[in-house]
Amino acid sequence: SQQGEEDPQALSIQEGENATMNCSYKTSINNLQWYRQNSGRGLVHLILIRSNEREKHSGRLRVTLDTSKKSSSLLITASRAADTASYFCATEGGKLIFGQGTELSVKP
Amino acid sequence: EAGVVQSPRYKIIEKKQPVAFWCNPISGHNTLYWYRQNLGQGPELLIRYENEEAVDDSQLPKDRFSAERLKGVDSTLKIQPAELGDSAVYLCASSPQGTNTEAFFGQGTRLTVV
């Protein structure tokens, strides 16, 4: 059973715009991770944020974590067509559990 | 450095037949996962190994699924007999130690049961 729930399920934007995806979860966690999956490929790790961190940056990615609300967000700034993929949050609280994902489409 | 290697990439079998998937994790990684991913959904954990010990197999349908990780390195996942509902992508992942670090995924094996 999945713990994380991503919102929205699908997102379509133009190149250059920002994309924001949200993840909510139910139980306490040690860390929360975001992964990307291109069609027909394996998952690629993007960023890990620990439960005692509130914000983390990596290149064009910005992740926030609010443990009081049990939620996280992933912001991709200045999106590119190559960012088109499915994005999953995964919560770690003894086991690594994935959500259903957000399908992002970036149109050139 | 080689990533996680899975084989085969694709497999088509008739229902009731057995099937096996193989995974070679990144060298030195003690933690190995098997996930199943249905179309349009996130990966679901089947089993997690720490070295050769299965520490979490609560989601593994044990009536037809089995897994092993000999010598704490390569792993195989077997289904016998396969059912139509087993059609999915089976993903293997590894991480250096435990679940508190990033996991590295293989390309997966796409299974179609007809």
Tab-separated table of C-alpha atoms in Angstrom, chain B residues 25-100:
chain	number	residue	atom	x	y	z
B	25	PRO	CA	22.955	-4.602	-7.474
B	26	ILE	CA	25.678	-1.977	-7.337
B	27	SER	CA	28.846	-3.423	-5.863
B	28	GLY	CA	29.040	-2.898	-2.124
B	29	HIS	CA	25.371	-2.141	-1.665
B	30	ASN	CA	23.987	-4.152	1.246
B	31	THR	CA	20.319	-3.247	0.801
B	32	LEU	CA	18.345	-4.688	-2.087
B	33	TYR	CA	14.683	-4.080	-2.936
B	34	TRP	CA	12.205	-5.664	-5.299
B	35	TYR	CA	9.252	-3.491	-6.339
B	36	ARG	CA	6.304	-4.118	-8.638
B	37	GLN	CA	4.910	-1.245	-10.682
B	38	ASN	CA	1.573	-1.372	-12.444
B	39	LEU	CA	0.827	0.995	-15.306
B	40	GLY	CA	0.150	4.526	-14.110
B	41	GLN	CA	0.948	3.744	-10.490
B	42	GLY	CA	3.884	4.050	-8.140
B	43	PRO	CA	6.190	1.165	-7.260
B	44	GLU	CA	4.940	-1.204	-4.563
B	45	LEU	CA	7.488	-2.840	-2.296
B	46	LEU	CA	7.593	-6.631	-2.487
B	47	ILE	CA	10.656	-7.466	-0.438
B	48	ARG	CA	13.746	-5.846	1.068
B	49	TYR	CA	17.044	-7.539	1.859
B	50	GLU	CA	19.796	-6.439	4.167
B	51	ASN	CA	22.726	-8.529	2.941
B	52	GLU	CA	21.261	-12.029	2.518
B	53	GLU	CA	18.475	-11.586	5.065
B	54	ALA	CA	14.929	-10.735	3.976
B	55	VAL	CA	14.020	-8.090	6.568
B	56	ASP	CA	10.675	-7.053	5.065
B	57	ASP	CA	8.630	-9.452	2.942
B	58	SER	CA	5.224	-8.519	4.308
B	59	GLN	CA	3.960	-7.479	0.852
B	60	LEU	CA	5.258	-10.546	-0.991
B	61	PRO	CA	2.427	-12.908	-2.064
B	62	LYS	CA	4.082	-15.972	-0.668
B	63	ASP	CA	1.729	-18.485	-2.236
B	64	ARG	CA	3.258	-17.883	-5.657
B	65	PHE	CA	6.197	-15.509	-5.235
B	66	SER	CA	9.607	-16.368	-3.865
B	67	ALA	CA	12.906	-14.525	-3.722
B	68	GLU	CA	16.445	-15.239	-2.732
B	69	ARG	CA	19.685	-13.356	-2.394
B	70	LEU	CA	22.559	-15.753	-2.255
B	71	LYS	CA	25.787	-14.525	-0.653
B	72	GLY	CA	24.184	-11.119	-0.202
B	73	VAL	CA	24.854	-10.020	-3.779
B	74	ASP	CA	22.685	-11.061	-6.748
B	75	SER	CA	19.009	-11.714	-6.257
B	76	THR	CA	16.282	-13.607	-8.092
B	77	LEU	CA	12.530	-13.143	-7.887
B	78	LYS	CA	10.338	-16.021	-9.015
B	79	ILE	CA	6.645	-16.370	-9.745
B	80	GLN	CA	5.133	-19.819	-10.000
B	81	PRO	CA	2.548	-20.106	-11.392
B	82	ALA	CA	2.048	-16.735	-13.055
B	83	GLU	CA	-1.425	-15.197	-13.259
B	84	LEU	CA	-2.780	-12.571	-15.651
B	85	GLY	CA	-2.761	-9.997	-12.845
B	86	ASP	CA	0.997	-10.388	-12.425
B	87	SER	CA	1.601	-8.396	-15.606
B	88	ALA	CA	3.641	-5.395	-14.467
B	89	VAL	CA	7.145	-3.971	-14.393
B	90	TYR	CA	9.368	-5.543	-11.742
B	91	LEU	CA	11.998	-3.156	-10.451
B	92	CYS	CA	15.110	-3.945	-8.493
B	93	ALA	CA	16.914	-1.273	-6.478
B	94	SER	CA	19.874	-1.147	-4.140
B	95	SER	CA	21.320	1.248	-1.595
B	96	PRO	CA	24.552	1.266	0.395
B	97	GLN	CA	23.055	0.537	3.791
B	98	GLY	CA	19.493	0.579	5.022
B	99	THR	CA	16.591	2.716	3.874
B	100	ASN	CA	17.909	6.073	5.045
